Tab-separated table of C-alpha atoms in Angstrom:
chain	number	residue	atom	x	y	z
N	1	MET	CA	153.768	46.064	43.318
N	2	ARG	CA	152.676	46.489	47.043
N	3	GLN	CA	150.100	48.996	47.975
N	4	ASP	CA	150.346	50.615	51.460
N	5	PRO	CA	147.387	50.005	53.532
N	6	PRO	CA	144.554	52.771	53.437
N	7	ARG	CA	145.611	55.780	55.916
N	8	PRO	CA	143.215	55.628	59.219
N	9	LEU	CA	140.859	58.881	59.657
N	10	ALA	CA	141.763	58.893	63.036
N	11	ALA	CA	144.779	57.574	65.125
N	12	LEU	CA	145.405	57.853	68.622
N	13	GLU	CA	148.440	56.701	70.267
N	14	GLY	CA	149.348	56.463	73.960
N	15	VAL	CA	147.051	59.202	74.617
N	16	GLY	CA	146.330	60.370	77.953
N	17	VAL	CA	144.629	63.569	79.041
N	18	ARG	CA	144.781	64.944	82.936
N	19	ARG	CA	142.796	67.824	84.477
N	20	ILE	CA	145.780	70.495	85.005
N	21	THR	CA	143.780	72.205	88.253
N	22	THR	CA	143.570	68.520	90.238
N	23	ASP	CA	146.098	66.490	88.307
N	24	GLN	CA	142.760	64.067	87.719
N	25	VAL	CA	143.168	61.087	85.217
N	26	ILE	CA	140.443	61.664	82.452
N	27	LEU	CA	142.164	59.038	79.690
N	28	ASP	CA	144.974	56.760	80.050
N	29	ASP	CA	147.306	55.161	77.548
N	30	ILE	CA	144.587	55.443	74.669
N	31	SER	CA	145.865	53.652	71.238
N	32	TRP	CA	142.957	53.639	68.776
N	33	SER	CA	142.520	54.204	64.956
N	34	VAL	CA	139.468	54.592	63.106
N	35	GLY	CA	139.035	53.640	59.415
N	36	ALA	CA	136.979	55.006	56.484
N	37	GLY	CA	133.584	53.512	56.342
N	38	GLU	CA	133.756	52.382	59.876
N	39	HIS	CA	130.812	53.223	62.015
N	40	TRP	CA	131.795	53.041	65.923
N	41	ALA	CA	129.968	53.239	69.249
N	42	LEU	CA	131.595	54.927	72.285
N	43	LEU	CA	130.066	53.514	75.288
N	44	GLY	CA	130.947	53.543	78.991
N	45	ALA	CA	129.719	54.781	82.486
N	46	ASN	CA	129.529	58.480	82.995
N	47	GLY	CA	132.441	59.731	83.369
N	48	ALA	CA	134.717	57.361	81.637
N	49	GLY	CA	135.850	59.812	79.437
N	50	LYS	CA	133.774	59.051	76.176
N	51	THR	CA	133.033	62.977	75.956
N	52	THR	CA	136.728	63.807	76.026
N	53	LEU	CA	137.554	61.251	73.589
N	54	LEU	CA	135.226	63.067	71.114
N	55	LYS	CA	136.455	66.747	71.864
N	56	LEU	CA	140.519	65.268	70.879
N	57	LEU	CA	139.013	63.391	67.961
N	58	GLY	CA	136.934	67.261	67.003
N	59	ALA	CA	140.165	68.750	67.931
N	60	THR	CA	138.875	71.092	70.323
N	61	MET	CA	141.010	70.124	72.933
N	62	HIS	CA	145.104	68.662	73.005
N	63	PRO	CA	146.167	65.508	74.825
N	64	THR	CA	148.304	65.880	77.860
N	65	THR	CA	150.460	62.775	76.487
N	66	GLY	CA	150.706	60.746	73.268
N	67	SER	CA	149.735	61.871	69.609
N	68	VAL	CA	146.431	62.394	68.189
N	69	GLU	CA	145.951	62.526	64.439
N	70	VAL	CA	142.937	63.442	62.649
N	71	LEU	CA	142.365	63.313	58.696
N	72	GLY	CA	145.994	63.060	58.210
N	73	ASN	CA	146.754	66.209	60.528
N	74	ARG	CA	148.551	65.901	63.961
N	75	LEU	CA	147.009	68.068	66.929
N	76	GLY	CA	149.511	70.753	67.637
N	77	ARG	CA	150.913	70.760	64.127
N	78	VAL	CA	147.911	72.184	62.337
N	79	ASP	CA	145.962	75.012	62.810
N	80	VAL	CA	142.585	73.507	64.426
N	81	ARG	CA	140.165	75.669	63.042
N	82	GLU	CA	141.030	74.960	59.555
N	83	LEU	CA	140.797	71.377	60.662
N	84	ARG	CA	137.646	71.898	62.513
N	85	ALA	CA	135.600	72.749	59.252
N	86	HIS	CA	136.262	69.198	57.948
N	87	ILE	CA	134.740	67.166	60.716
N	88	GLY	CA	131.045	66.880	61.545
N	89	HIS	CA	130.590	67.267	65.182
N	90	VAL	CA	126.765	66.869	66.345
N	91	SER	CA	125.735	67.649	70.182
N	92	THR	CA	122.627	68.527	72.002
N	93	ALA	CA	124.609	71.068	73.763
N	94	GLN	CA	125.284	73.123	70.772
N	95	ARG	CA	123.821	76.465	70.379
N	96	VAL	CA	121.516	77.333	68.063
N	97	PRO	CA	118.948	80.117	67.664
N	98	GLN	CA	115.665	78.911	68.486
N	99	ASP	CA	113.657	81.181	66.382
N	100	ALA	CA	116.086	80.215	63.163
N	101	THR	CA	114.010	77.884	60.581
N	102	GLY	CA	115.331	74.264	59.882
N	103	HIS	CA	117.128	75.641	56.726
N	104	THR	CA	118.759	78.244	58.605
N	105	VAL	CA	120.318	76.022	60.864
N	106	VAL	CA	121.598	73.496	58.365
N	107	LEU	CA	122.994	77.005	56.256
N	108	THR	CA	125.463	77.677	58.972
N	109	GLY	CA	127.128	74.748	58.786
N	110	ALA	CA	128.856	75.847	55.802
N	111	THR	CA	130.497	78.518	57.686
N	112	GLY	CA	130.591	76.723	61.296
N	113	THR	CA	128.847	79.857	62.726
N	114	VAL	CA	126.296	79.888	65.230
N	115	GLN	CA	124.435	82.944	63.484
N	116	PRO	CA	124.223	82.936	59.507
N	117	LEU	CA	126.317	84.708	57.556
N	118	TRP	CA	123.885	85.715	54.488
N	119	ARG	CA	126.492	86.774	52.157
N	120	LYS	CA	128.758	83.757	52.173
N	121	TYR	CA	125.509	81.822	51.092
N	122	ASP	CA	125.042	81.564	47.293
N	123	ASP	CA	122.251	79.542	45.860
N	124	ALA	CA	124.498	76.391	45.739
N	125	THR	CA	124.899	76.445	49.424
N	126	ARG	CA	121.051	76.873	49.787
N	127	GLU	CA	120.036	74.162	47.594
N	128	LEU	CA	122.554	71.991	49.117
N	129	ALA	CA	121.120	72.484	52.785
N	130	HIS	CA	117.276	71.586	51.266
N	131	GLU	CA	119.156	68.491	50.240
N	132	LEU	CA	120.810	67.232	53.306
N	133	LEU	CA	117.429	68.253	55.198
N	134	THR	CA	115.820	65.699	52.405
N	135	GLU	CA	118.409	63.155	53.149
N	136	LEU	CA	118.265	63.489	56.873
N	137	GLY	CA	114.052	62.431	55.702
N	138	CYS	CA	113.284	66.179	57.409
N	139	LYS	CA	112.653	68.185	54.785
N	140	GLU	CA	109.365	69.644	56.002
N	141	LEU	CA	111.297	71.368	58.876
N	142	ALA	CA	113.032	73.359	56.186
N	143	ASP	CA	110.638	76.799	57.361
N	144	ARG	CA	109.814	75.418	60.820
N	145	PRO	CA	111.489	77.302	63.711
N	146	PHE	CA	114.176	75.339	65.372
N	147	GLY	CA	112.488	75.932	68.723
N	148	VAL	CA	109.306	74.169	68.295
N	149	CYS	CA	110.909	71.193	66.705
N	150	SER	CA	110.833	68.158	68.366
N	151	GLY	CA	113.945	66.492	69.986
N	152	GLY	CA	113.874	63.731	67.450
N	153	GLN	CA	113.871	66.724	64.645
N	154	ARG	CA	116.441	68.653	65.960
N	155	ALA	CA	118.943	65.702	66.279
N	156	ARG	CA	118.077	65.310	62.495
N	157	VAL	CA	118.704	69.253	61.478
N	158	LEU	CA	121.401	69.040	63.128
N	159	ILE	CA	123.092	66.418	61.806
N	160	ALA	CA	122.313	68.081	58.474
N	161	ARG	CA	124.197	70.968	59.610
N	162	ALA	CA	127.236	68.823	60.535
N	163	LEU	CA	127.305	67.681	56.933
N	164	MET	CA	126.811	70.859	54.829
N	165	PRO	CA	131.053	70.971	54.531
N	166	ALA	CA	131.056	67.041	53.559
N	167	PRO	CA	133.074	65.991	56.232
N	168	SER	CA	134.636	62.303	56.050
N	169	LEU	CA	134.278	61.870	59.903
N	170	LEU	CA	130.820	62.390	62.022
N	171	LEU	CA	131.157	62.874	65.639
N	172	LEU	CA	127.880	62.013	67.353
N	173	ASP	CA	127.498	63.087	71.387
N	174	GLU	CA	124.511	61.626	72.870
N	175	PRO	CA	122.608	62.391	69.939
N	176	PHE	CA	119.412	60.150	70.875
N	177	ASN	CA	119.782	61.887	74.332
N	178	ALA	CA	115.672	62.226	75.817
N	179	LEU	CA	114.225	61.239	72.214
N	180	ASP	CA	111.036	59.355	72.747
N	181	LEU	CA	110.745	55.767	71.199
N	182	PRO	CA	109.216	56.960	67.708
N	183	SER	CA	111.401	59.787	67.697
N	184	ARG	CA	114.787	57.126	68.351
N	185	GLU	CA	113.692	55.282	65.675
N	186	ASP	CA	113.648	57.838	63.233
N	187	LEU	CA	116.760	58.489	63.833
N	188	ILE	CA	118.248	55.226	64.035
N	189	ASP	CA	116.822	54.870	60.234
N	190	ALA	CA	118.008	58.117	59.227
N	191	LEU	CA	121.768	57.505	60.102
N	192	ALA	CA	121.126	53.785	58.806
N	193	ARG	CA	120.352	55.575	55.278
N	194	LEU	CA	123.335	57.887	55.850
N	195	ALA	CA	125.606	54.923	55.944
N	196	ALA	CA	124.196	53.614	52.858
N	197	ASP	CA	124.438	56.652	50.751
N	198	ARG	CA	127.715	57.447	51.875
N	199	PRO	CA	130.082	54.854	51.977
N	200	ALA	CA	133.353	56.485	52.608
N	201	LEU	CA	132.024	58.345	55.905
N	202	SER	CA	132.751	57.685	59.063
N	203	THR	CA	131.028	57.663	62.435
N	204	ILE	CA	131.525	57.482	65.866
N	205	THR	CA	128.546	57.585	68.198
N	206	VAL	CA	128.608	58.472	72.408
N	207	THR	CA	125.648	56.216	73.593
N	208	HIS	CA	124.123	54.524	77.015
N	209	HIS	CA	121.978	52.192	75.583
N	210	LEU	CA	122.675	49.299	72.953
N	211	GLU	CA	119.073	49.690	71.911
N	212	GLU	CA	120.038	53.296	70.244
N	213	LEU	CA	122.751	51.920	67.849
N	214	PRO	CA	121.751	51.947	64.402
N	215	PRO	CA	122.165	48.084	62.581
N	216	ASN	CA	125.416	49.146	60.383
N	217	THR	CA	127.404	49.896	63.473
N	218	SER	CA	130.578	47.815	62.732
N	219	HIS	CA	132.959	48.034	65.756
N	220	ALA	CA	132.734	49.205	69.394
N	221	LEU	CA	134.765	51.158	72.123
N	222	LEU	CA	134.402	50.370	75.582
N	223	LEU	CA	135.755	52.634	78.148
N	224	ARG	CA	135.952	52.063	81.972
N	225	GLU	CA	137.709	55.064	84.084
N	226	GLY	CA	139.574	56.511	81.012
N	227	ARG	CA	140.818	53.211	80.025
N	228	VAL	CA	139.772	51.217	77.136
N	229	ARG	CA	138.400	47.920	78.300
N	230	ALA	CA	137.785	46.685	74.884
N	231	GLN	CA	137.845	47.761	71.014
N	232	GLY	CA	137.084	46.066	67.916
N	233	PRO	CA	134.465	44.634	65.891
N	234	VAL	CA	130.796	45.078	67.039
N	235	ALA	CA	130.294	41.290	67.091
N	236	GLU	CA	133.410	40.801	69.521
N	237	VAL	CA	133.383	43.617	71.795
N	238	LEU	CA	129.027	43.987	72.560
N	239	THR	CA	129.330	40.776	74.637
N	240	GLY	CA	127.888	40.015	78.050
N	241	GLU	CA	131.242	39.536	79.774
N	242	LEU	CA	132.701	42.805	78.544
N	243	MET	CA	129.587	44.699	79.233
N	244	THR	CA	129.876	43.477	82.740
N	245	GLN	CA	133.388	44.397	83.030
N	246	THR	CA	132.934	47.694	81.813
N	247	PHE	CA	129.788	48.603	84.001
N	248	GLY	CA	130.682	46.865	87.028
N	249	ARG	CA	127.311	44.936	87.161
N	250	ALA	CA	126.201	41.734	85.637
N	251	ILE	CA	124.940	42.615	82.139
N	252	GLU	CA	123.448	40.087	79.253
N	253	VAL	CA	123.906	41.398	75.775
N	254	THR	CA	121.187	40.037	72.739
N	255	SER	CA	121.157	40.994	69.246
N	256	GLN	CA	118.654	40.266	66.613
N	257	ASN	CA	118.629	41.906	62.721
N	258	GLY	CA	121.591	43.731	63.649
N	259	ARG	CA	120.026	45.222	66.825
N	260	TRP	CA	121.280	45.159	70.410
N	261	LEU	CA	119.613	44.836	73.614
N	262	ALA	CA	121.585	44.841	77.382
N	263	ARG	CA	119.896	44.229	80.514
N	264	SER	CA	120.736	43.641	84.028
N	265	GLY	CA	122.262	40.290	84.270
N	266	ASN	CA	120.275	39.766	87.907
N	267	GLN	CA	116.891	39.880	86.442
N	268	PRO	CA	114.807	36.498	86.601
């Protein structure tokens, strides 16, 4: 008996987004699907539409045209508050109480709140928060105030928080922003371990630098001025030619041991 192909975790068809006040086109005719266990890099210049695309996938906004399905639910036909509870979303712009400990920050992921709702957390939930900190390689941050953590430590705590409801889809909006080299590498290692330990988890990572991509990155989508320039397996998309077309200047791309490097093609 022939089996139907597995349903994608996220699927966009002919999606467009316009700013109502100015009629500016933010996204134009985007069609894209993300399967279980895939790890996507989302790349493009500032203003290309990357964050808007993540907002659609995170069910925090609706498209102007086209359809968006996330976890089998079509936006406009589902209670987005319930849907958001099953999507992990990490952004350095997230509001987090600076005096809350790492463990408390992770706990709030169980209720999707900024402040902890202590009566909602039983012993199993509290233990899960500790386990996730350990999984992300930062169990020592359990009792440390979030505000005194380094940028890399904060990123790992926020990822642990996003994993509390056991999402199938994890959205990472520039998680490497302002990290120094050791912190960047620690976070890359943590994401690689996460992918190995959770084979069904799909991730979408917005970044400006190929050097920030973990070696488990399987696919890439390139955006230019709100339109898809290329998408598909990472080895086919992260080429000098396509990156040059996407960013509008000569770019050379190399890879070694699963890691990527981009630099200006105008250099001698």
